[in-house]
Short mmCIF file of C-alpha atoms in Angstrom, two decimals:
data_model
loop_
_atom_site.label_atom_id
_atom_site.label_comp_id
_atom_site.label_asym_id
_atom_site.label_seq_id
_atom_site.Cartn_x
_atom_site.Cartn_y
_atom_site.Cartn_z
CA UNK B 656 -30.91 -8.90 3.88
CA UNK B 657 -30.22 -11.62 6.22
CA UNK B 658 -28.13 -14.24 3.47
CA UNK B 659 -24.38 -14.82 4.11
CA UNK B 660 -22.01 -13.14 1.89
CA UNK B 661 -20.62 -15.24 -0.64
CA UNK B 662 -16.91 -16.89 0.35
CA UNK B 663 -14.34 -14.90 -1.33
CA UNK B 664 -12.44 -17.87 -3.16
CA UNK B 665 -14.28 -21.39 -3.59
CA UNK B 666 -12.85 -24.36 -2.16
CA UNK B 667 -12.27 -25.92 -5.53
CA UNK B 668 -10.15 -23.08 -6.76
CA UNK B 669 -7.58 -20.84 -4.73
CA UNK B 670 -8.13 -17.58 -6.08
CA UNK B 671 -9.54 -15.15 -3.98
CA UNK B 672 -12.61 -12.96 -4.72
CA UNK B 673 -13.16 -11.44 -8.26
CA UNK B 674 -14.02 -12.02 -11.76
CA UNK B 675 -11.75 -12.74 -14.85
CA UNK B 676 -9.98 -9.62 -15.98
CA UNK B 677 -11.99 -8.70 -19.08
CA UNK B 678 -10.12 -5.31 -19.91
CA UNK B 679 -6.39 -6.60 -20.95
CA UNK B 680 -7.10 -5.83 -24.69
CA UNK B 681 -8.36 -2.14 -23.53
CA UNK B 682 -5.24 -1.90 -21.89
CA UNK B 683 -3.11 -2.52 -24.60
CA UNK B 684 -4.92 -0.10 -26.80
CA UNK B 685 -5.65 3.00 -24.73
CA UNK B 686 -4.73 2.16 -21.07
CA UNK B 687 -7.21 1.09 -18.26
CA UNK B 688 -9.24 4.47 -17.60
CA UNK B 689 -8.92 4.95 -13.36
CA UNK B 690 -11.22 7.06 -10.98
CA UNK B 691 -8.91 8.13 -8.15
CA UNK B 692 -11.74 9.22 -5.47
CA UNK B 693 -9.47 10.90 -2.79
CA UNK B 694 -6.84 11.98 -5.41
CA UNK B 695 -5.22 14.89 -3.09
CA UNK B 696 -4.54 12.33 -0.04
CA UNK B 697 -1.78 10.15 0.41
CA UNK B 698 -3.39 7.11 -1.23
CA UNK B 699 -4.57 9.30 -4.03
CA UNK B 700 -0.80 10.80 -4.60
CA UNK B 701 0.85 7.45 -4.59
CA UNK B 702 -2.07 6.28 -6.76
CA UNK B 703 -1.13 8.83 -9.70
CA UNK B 704 2.83 7.98 -9.30
CA UNK B 705 1.98 4.32 -9.86
CA UNK B 706 -0.22 5.50 -13.01
CA UNK B 707 2.60 7.74 -14.31
CA UNK B 708 5.02 4.97 -14.24
CA UNK B 709 2.79 2.72 -16.07
CA UNK B 710 3.92 3.17 -19.45
CA UNK B 711 0.18 4.08 -20.67
CA UNK B 712 -1.18 0.77 -19.02
CA UNK B 713 -3.57 2.97 -16.95
CA UNK B 714 -4.89 6.70 -17.32
CA UNK B 715 -6.33 8.75 -14.84
CA UNK B 716 -9.71 9.37 -16.21
CA UNK B 717 -11.51 10.92 -13.36
CA UNK B 718 -9.73 12.51 -10.19
CA UNK B 719 -11.84 13.53 -7.15
CA UNK B 720 -11.50 15.89 -3.88
CA UNK B 721 -13.94 17.16 -1.41
CA UNK B 722 -12.35 20.99 -0.76
CA UNK B 723 -8.53 20.46 -1.57
CA UNK B 724 -9.11 22.66 -4.63
CA UNK B 725 -5.50 23.61 -5.18
CA UNK B 726 -3.89 20.48 -5.05
CA UNK B 727 -6.70 18.87 -7.45
CA UNK B 728 -5.99 21.73 -10.46
CA UNK B 729 -2.53 21.11 -10.16
CA UNK B 730 -2.81 17.12 -10.21
CA UNK B 731 -5.42 17.70 -13.40
CA UNK B 732 -2.44 19.99 -15.09
CA UNK B 733 -0.07 17.50 -14.90
CA UNK B 734 -2.38 14.27 -15.59
CA UNK B 735 -5.05 15.66 -17.72
CA UNK B 736 -7.92 13.72 -16.84
CA UNK B 737 -11.23 13.57 -18.62
CA UNK B 738 -12.98 14.57 -15.26
CA UNK B 739 -12.36 16.40 -12.31
CA UNK B 740 -14.80 16.27 -9.13
CA UNK B 741 -14.99 18.53 -6.26
CA UNK B 742 -17.85 17.29 -3.80
CA UNK B 743 -18.16 20.40 -1.79
CA UNK B 744 -19.80 22.89 -3.90
CA UNK B 745 -18.51 25.82 -1.88
CA UNK B 746 -15.04 24.85 -2.58
CA UNK B 747 -15.76 24.31 -6.43
CA UNK B 748 -17.35 27.69 -6.52
CA UNK B 749 -13.64 28.98 -6.27
CA UNK B 750 -12.54 27.28 -9.41
CA UNK B 751 -11.97 29.90 -12.10
CA UNK B 752 -13.47 29.44 -15.65
CA UNK B 753 -9.87 29.17 -17.01
CA UNK B 754 -8.28 26.87 -13.98
CA UNK B 755 -8.81 23.37 -15.89
CA UNK B 756 -6.64 22.51 -18.79
CA UNK B 757 -8.39 21.57 -22.09
CA UNK B 758 -10.43 18.72 -22.35
CA UNK B 759 -10.65 18.46 -18.72
CA UNK B 760 -14.19 18.81 -17.49
CA UNK B 761 -15.55 19.93 -13.63
CA UNK B 762 -18.22 18.24 -12.20
CA UNK B 763 -19.60 19.28 -8.63
CA UNK B 764 -21.24 17.65 -5.82
CA UNK B 765 -21.73 13.78 -4.51
CA UNK B 766 -24.40 12.84 -7.10
CA UNK B 767 -21.95 13.75 -10.05
CA UNK B 768 -19.53 11.76 -8.53
CA UNK B 769 -21.88 8.69 -8.53
CA UNK B 770 -22.59 8.96 -11.78
CA UNK B 771 -19.32 9.66 -13.37
CA UNK B 772 -17.68 6.05 -11.41
CA UNK B 773 -20.27 4.42 -13.30
CA UNK B 774 -19.22 5.58 -16.57
CA UNK B 775 -18.04 2.99 -19.29
CA UNK B 776 -14.75 4.83 -19.53
CA UNK B 777 -13.88 3.72 -16.02
CA UNK B 778 -12.23 0.35 -15.77
CA UNK B 779 -10.92 0.40 -11.90
CA UNK B 780 -11.75 2.86 -9.54
CA UNK B 781 -9.46 3.57 -6.53
CA UNK B 782 -11.55 4.07 -3.46
CA UNK B 783 -9.17 6.37 -1.22
CA UNK B 784 -11.41 9.08 0.42
CA UNK B 785 -10.78 9.02 4.41
CA UNK B 786 -13.14 7.96 6.64
CA UNK B 787 -16.97 7.21 6.60
CA UNK B 788 -17.31 9.96 3.51
CA UNK B 789 -15.99 7.10 1.23
CA UNK B 790 -18.64 4.82 1.45
CA UNK B 791 -20.95 6.37 -0.64
CA UNK B 792 -18.87 6.48 -3.67
CA UNK B 793 -17.53 3.11 -3.22
CA UNK B 794 -21.05 2.05 -3.29
CA UNK B 795 -22.25 3.63 -6.59
CA UNK B 796 -19.08 1.93 -7.79
CA UNK B 797 -19.91 -1.54 -6.99
CA UNK B 798 -23.40 -0.99 -8.13
CA UNK B 799 -22.04 -0.10 -11.38
CA UNK B 800 -20.16 -3.37 -11.49
CA UNK B 801 -16.56 -1.85 -11.26
CA UNK B 802 -13.60 -3.25 -10.30
CA UNK B 803 -12.81 -1.27 -7.16
CA UNK B 804 -9.21 -0.81 -5.38
CA UNK B 805 -10.27 -0.44 -1.74
CA UNK B 806 -8.30 1.84 0.57
CA UNK B 807 -11.09 3.13 2.33
CA UNK B 808 -11.45 0.17 4.97
CA UNK B 809 -14.24 2.21 6.62
CA UNK B 810 -16.47 1.01 3.82
CA UNK B 811 -16.23 -2.61 5.09
CA UNK B 812 -16.02 -1.57 8.59
CA UNK B 813 -19.19 -0.02 8.73
CA UNK B 814 -21.30 -2.10 6.09
CA UNK B 815 -19.38 -5.06 5.17
CA UNK B 816 -22.15 -7.85 4.73
CA UNK B 817 -24.05 -5.20 2.57
CA UNK B 818 -21.01 -4.36 0.32
CA UNK B 819 -20.07 -8.10 -0.16
CA UNK B 820 -23.52 -8.90 -1.22
CA UNK B 821 -23.56 -6.13 -3.32
CA UNK B 822 -20.58 -6.70 -5.12
CA UNK B 823 -21.60 -9.97 -5.61
CA UNK B 824 -25.05 -9.15 -7.03
CA UNK B 825 -23.60 -6.53 -9.50
CA UNK B 826 -20.46 -8.94 -10.43
CA UNK B 827 -17.95 -6.06 -9.31
CA UNK B 828 -14.59 -6.81 -8.01
CA UNK B 829 -13.26 -5.84 -4.75
CA UNK B 830 -9.83 -5.68 -4.01
CA UNK B 831 -7.75 -4.40 -1.27
CA UNK B 832 -5.33 -1.77 -0.86
CA UNK B 833 -4.57 -1.65 2.53
CA UNK B 834 -1.10 -3.17 2.56
CA UNK B 835 -1.97 -6.16 5.16
CA UNK B 836 -5.17 -7.16 3.03
CA UNK B 837 -2.87 -7.03 -0.18
CA UNK B 838 -0.79 -9.49 1.52
CA UNK B 839 -3.58 -11.60 2.82
CA UNK B 840 -5.14 -11.49 -0.87
CA UNK B 841 -1.86 -13.00 -2.14
CA UNK B 842 -0.99 -15.55 0.58
CA UNK B 843 -4.52 -16.84 0.31
CA UNK B 844 -3.71 -17.90 -3.07
CA UNK B 845 -1.42 -20.84 -1.81
CA UNK B 846 -4.61 -22.96 -0.59
CA UNK B 847 -8.51 -23.37 -0.23
CA UNK B 848 -10.96 -21.66 1.99
CA UNK B 849 -11.25 -24.45 4.26
CA UNK B 850 -7.60 -25.42 4.62
CA UNK B 851 -6.73 -21.61 6.21
CA UNK B 852 -6.41 -22.13 10.04
CA UNK B 853 -5.17 -18.45 10.98
CA UNK B 854 -4.59 -15.09 9.08
CA UNK B 855 -2.22 -13.04 11.10
CA UNK B 856 -2.41 -9.04 10.36
CA UNK B 857 0.99 -7.58 11.16
CA UNK B 858 1.43 -4.13 12.99
CA UNK B 859 4.21 -1.67 13.15
CA UNK B 860 3.21 -0.82 16.77
CA UNK B 861 3.25 2.73 16.09
CA UNK B 862 5.37 5.30 17.56
CA UNK B 863 4.67 4.33 20.89
CA UNK B 864 5.15 0.82 20.70
CA UNK B 865 7.16 0.73 23.99
CA UNK B 866 6.04 3.60 25.69
CA UNK B 867 4.54 3.30 29.18
CA UNK B 868 0.97 3.38 29.38
CA UNK B 869 1.47 6.21 31.76
CA UNK B 870 3.66 8.16 29.43
CA UNK B 871 0.90 7.82 26.92
CA UNK B 872 -1.76 10.01 29.02
CA UNK B 873 0.44 13.09 27.95
CA UNK B 874 0.93 12.45 24.26
CA UNK B 875 0.68 15.55 21.80
CA UNK B 876 -0.62 15.40 18.56
CA UNK B 877 2.41 16.10 17.28
CA UNK B 878 4.25 13.48 18.83
CA UNK B 879 1.60 10.60 17.78
CA UNK B 880 1.83 11.96 14.09
CA UNK B 881 5.62 10.65 13.84
CA UNK B 882 5.27 7.40 12.44
CA UNK B 883 8.51 5.26 12.43
CA UNK B 884 7.85 3.63 9.19
CA UNK B 885 4.97 4.60 7.18
CA UNK B 886 4.18 8.09 5.49
CA UNK B 887 0.52 8.50 5.64
CA UNK B 888 -2.03 11.22 6.35
CA UNK B 889 -2.98 12.32 9.84
CA UNK B 890 -6.03 10.39 10.74
CA UNK B 891 -4.50 6.96 9.58
CA UNK B 892 -1.27 8.09 11.48
CA UNK B 893 -3.19 8.64 14.73
CA UNK B 894 -5.13 5.34 14.28
CA UNK B 895 -1.70 3.40 13.74
CA UNK B 896 -0.61 5.23 17.14
CA UNK B 897 -3.41 3.89 18.93
CA UNK B 898 -3.44 0.35 16.81
CA UNK B 899 -6.81 1.48 16.46
CA UNK B 900 -5.78 1.14 12.38
CA UNK B 901 -5.14 -2.66 13.63
CA UNK B 902 -8.78 -3.01 15.03
CA UNK B 903 -10.68 -1.32 11.84
CA UNK B 904 -8.30 -3.98 9.83
CA UNK B 905 -9.53 -7.01 11.75
CA UNK B 906 -12.98 -6.03 10.63
CA UNK B 907 -12.36 -5.32 7.36
CA UNK B 908 -10.46 -8.88 7.00
CA UNK B 909 -13.41 -10.52 8.66
CA UNK B 910 -15.79 -9.38 5.48
CA UNK B 911 -13.68 -8.93 2.80
CA UNK B 912 -12.04 -12.68 3.23
CA UNK B 913 -15.52 -14.07 4.93
CA UNK B 914 -13.57 -15.66 7.75
CA UNK B 915 -14.70 -15.79 11.25
CA UNK B 916 -13.21 -13.44 14.02
CA UNK B 917 -11.80 -16.33 15.73
CA UNK B 918 -9.31 -16.81 13.04
CA UNK B 919 -8.00 -13.19 12.92
CA UNK B 920 -4.86 -12.61 14.94
CA UNK B 921 -2.69 -9.18 15.29
CA UNK B 922 1.30 -9.56 15.87
CA UNK B 923 3.29 -6.45 16.16
CA UNK B 924 6.27 -6.14 13.59
CA UNK B 925 7.99 -2.98 13.94
CA UNK B 926 10.09 -3.30 10.83
CA UNK B 927 7.05 -3.05 8.34
CA UNK B 928 8.26 -5.75 5.88
CA UNK B 929 6.01 -8.81 6.56
CA UNK B 930 2.82 -7.30 5.59
CA UNK B 931 0.52 -10.06 7.09
CA UNK B 932 0.91 -13.94 6.83
CA UNK B 933 -1.60 -16.93 6.17
CA UNK B 934 -1.37 -19.89 8.49
CA UNK B 935 -2.86 -23.30 6.80
CA UNK B 936 -3.82 -26.71 8.36
CA UNK B 937 -0.21 -28.54 7.23
CA UNK B 938 1.61 -25.74 9.47
CA UNK B 939 2.57 -23.63 6.50
CA UNK B 940 2.87 -20.27 7.12
CA UNK B 941 2.69 -17.97 3.73
CA UNK B 942 3.85 -14.18 4.11
CA UNK B 943 4.04 -11.09 1.42
CA UNK B 944 7.07 -9.39 2.46
CA UNK B 945 8.21 -6.01 0.63
CA UNK B 946 9.53 -2.41 1.90
CA UNK B 947 6.78 -0.06 3.65
CA UNK B 948 5.89 1.45 0.31
CA UNK B 949 2.06 1.94 -0.51
CA UNK B 950 2.47 1.83 -4.24
CA UNK B 951 3.23 -1.89 -4.34
CA UNK B 952 -0.39 -2.66 -2.85
CA UNK B 953 -2.01 -0.03 -5.41
CA UNK B 954 -0.24 -1.21 -8.14
CA UNK B 955 -1.37 -4.94 -7.42
CA UNK B 956 -4.81 -3.87 -6.89
CA UNK B 957 -4.76 -1.73 -10.13
CA UNK B 958 -3.04 -4.67 -12.58
CA UNK B 959 -4.39 -8.16 -10.73
CA UNK B 960 -4.56 -10.67 -11.70
CA UNK B 961 -1.25 -9.45 -13.48
CA UNK B 962 2.05 -8.38 -12.02
CA UNK B 963 4.21 -5.45 -13.48
CA UNK B 964 7.05 -3.74 -12.94
CA UNK B 965 6.60 -0.45 -11.05
CA UNK B 966 7.92 2.25 -8.99
CA UNK B 967 7.58 0.64 -5.73
CA UNK B 968 11.15 0.04 -3.51
CA UNK B 969 12.50 -3.47 -3.35
CA UNK B 970 14.02 -5.34 -0.59
CA UNK B 971 18.06 -5.38 -0.55
CA UNK B 972 19.05 -8.60 1.13
CA UNK B 973 22.69 -7.52 0.63
CA UNK B 974 22.15 -5.21 3.29
CA UNK B 975 21.08 -7.90 5.94
CA UNK B 976 17.33 -7.76 7.16
CA UNK B 977 15.85 -8.46 10.61
CA UNK B 978 12.34 -9.24 11.48
CA UNK B 979 11.25 -8.79 14.98
CA UNK B 980 7.80 -9.98 16.31
CA UNK B 981 6.00 -9.80 19.34
CA UNK B 982 2.26 -9.78 21.01
CA UNK B 983 0.58 -6.49 21.12
CA UNK B 984 0.12 -5.27 24.60
CA UNK B 985 -3.91 -5.09 25.46
CA UNK B 986 -3.34 -2.70 28.44
CA UNK B 987 -1.54 0.17 26.54
CA UNK B 988 -3.49 -0.65 23.33
CA UNK B 989 -7.07 -1.79 24.30
CA UNK B 990 -8.30 -0.75 20.71
CA UNK B 991 -7.43 -4.26 19.48
CA UNK B 992 -9.62 -5.73 21.65
CA UNK B 993 -12.40 -3.37 20.58
CA UNK B 994 -11.69 -4.53 16.90
CA UNK B 995 -12.10 -8.36 17.79
CA UNK B 996 -15.10 -7.47 19.56
CA UNK B 997 -16.77 -5.69 16.67
CA UNK B 998 -15.68 -8.32 14.20
CA UNK B 999 -17.13 -11.14 16.26
CA UNK B 1000 -20.25 -9.21 16.81
CA UNK B 1001 -21.19 -7.66 13.19
CA UNK B 1002 -23.98 -6.12 12.66
CA UNK B 1003 -23.83 -2.32 13.84
CA UNK B 1004 -20.74 -2.65 15.92
CA UNK B 1005 -18.09 -1.87 13.10
CA UNK B 1006 -19.72 1.16 12.13
CA UNK B 1007 -20.56 2.62 15.67
CA UNK B 1008 -16.79 2.05 16.82
CA UNK B 1009 -15.64 3.38 13.09
CA UNK B 1010 -18.14 6.66 13.85
CA UNK B 1011 -16.69 6.95 17.60
CA UNK B 1012 -13.18 6.81 16.33
CA UNK B 1013 -12.96 9.04 13.55
CA UNK B 1014 -14.78 11.74 15.93
CA UNK B 1015 -12.46 11.15 18.97
CA UNK B 1016 -9.39 11.13 16.57
CA UNK B 1017 -10.64 14.74 15.27
CA UNK B 1018 -11.15 15.85 19.13
CA UNK B 1019 -7.38 14.69 20.01
CA UNK B 1020 -5.80 16.64 16.86
CA UNK B 1021 -7.85 19.53 18.23
CA UNK B 1022 -6.54 19.59 21.70
CA UNK B 1023 -9.61 18.52 23.25
CA UNK B 1024 -8.97 14.95 24.27
CA UNK B 1025 -6.16 13.04 25.46
CA UNK B 1026 -4.66 10.40 23.60
CA UNK B 1027 -5.66 7.41 25.76
CA UNK B 1028 -9.50 8.95 25.84
CA UNK B 1029 -9.70 8.07 22.26
CA UNK B 1030 -10.19 4.10 23.07
CA UNK B 1031 -11.89 5.12 26.10
CA UNK B 1032 -14.76 6.71 24.44
CA UNK B 1033 -14.91 4.20 21.49
CA UNK B 1034 -15.49 1.49 24.23
CA UNK B 1035 -17.88 3.60 26.18
CA UNK B 1036 -20.13 4.16 22.85
CA UNK B 1037 -19.85 0.51 21.40
CA UNK B 1038 -21.25 -0.45 24.89
CA UNK B 1039 -23.95 1.94 24.75
CA UNK B 1040 -25.53 1.62 21.55
CA UNK B 1041 -28.54 -0.14 20.44
CA UNK B 1042 -27.12 -3.08 18.50
CA UNK B 1043 -28.43 -4.46 15.17
CA UNK B 1044 -27.54 -7.74 13.99
CA UNK B 1045 -28.81 -7.29 10.18
CA UNK B 1046 -29.00 -3.25 10.04
CA UNK B 1047 -29.95 -1.74 6.48
CA UNK B 1048 -27.93 1.13 5.23
CA UNK B 1049 -30.30 3.69 6.84
CA UNK B 1050 -29.84 1.81 10.14
CA UNK B 1051 -25.92 2.25 9.70
CA UNK B 1052 -26.19 5.85 8.88
CA UNK B 1053 -28.37 6.96 11.72
CA UNK B 1054 -26.10 4.82 14.43
CA UNK B 1055 -22.99 6.65 12.72
CA UNK B 1056 -24.51 10.01 13.42
CA UNK B 1057 -25.49 8.78 16.97
CA UNK B 1058 -22.12 7.76 17.66
CA UNK B 1059 -20.63 10.90 16.48
CA UNK B 1060 -22.77 13.10 18.91
CA UNK B 1061 -21.84 10.67 21.80
CA UNK B 1062 -18.45 11.69 21.43
CA UNK B 1063 -19.14 15.15 21.14
CA UNK B 1064 -21.18 14.86 24.38
CA UNK B 1065 -18.54 12.99 26.03
CA UNK B 1066 -15.65 15.53 24.90
CA UNK B 1067 -17.76 18.65 26.05
CA UNK B 1068 -18.40 17.19 29.47
#
């Protein structure tokens, strides 16, 4: 597995990675079948809003959750998918025989989900399961050659080269749902791979953009969960507060767009209107602007290569628009340095950083770790791990488990 993943867009055609859309006729006839993995989370619920507003262009074929049975059953009642999947067997056992609407079937367990995402009725897979847990089902969808709208950045952070090689081998399409990577995907269409000088990811700076390093020592989970511009789930909101989210996005961009780490940069943009930028050799900087609303990148990934009218909010230039940019402070937010480091090293660095961060965020939310301890323990685990340059999937899973245990040990001590 030492081969290099293919470039996301060839020099002869300024179009990012993906095959031609061969499902347009099916979209007109019956709507494209969408599997929403992690349907009860923030991205999942926004995806269902986009589907409901599409006028029949998309239809929910499969909804999947782990333990959130109540919200999943309510979604099934409203959207009437062919399948609901509960990956936790104990949670599935609480579902009564008459809980599902007529025509909706129940499947249980991760193996069932792997099988169902490959069904011919599935035209698009939205991978929105949070964290490392989303890797397995994303790989199953790519193995089946599906078009995957990827909201689970951890898939590429953990196993970027493996994922991109699998997508290329199976003729699958990988489209980003993260607003930053969606913006980059769109901006890259303005030039060819050899014309790109720099890709600049924007960061809101989170709720502590202007806080002192000393004040960060006493931040509570409740304070960290108050994001100034985005409405997101708890884990990604904490990642935004530490700016670890941007660290992981650097690694994701490195693999998704086949860019060296030295061509990736981060700038703080508190308004969250410019979602990312691409600088080309002639000095042009191409940016994508929109209000901070995840429904737009979700819809872009579902409808690509077409653009559709939809439910996302619009910019109103009549109200005036201020755009500020500033460099991130590496002292207050050391996570970005860790992201650059892991993106440059490749191999197992991303998987270890991600696993350590997931475990540390959980400890912080549970009141067992200081806010500033998240980046500290991640740096420690990243430095101590037995690095491998070209790991197998088993190697990645083993080091994922090792990194989590290292954090548990560090917290308990």
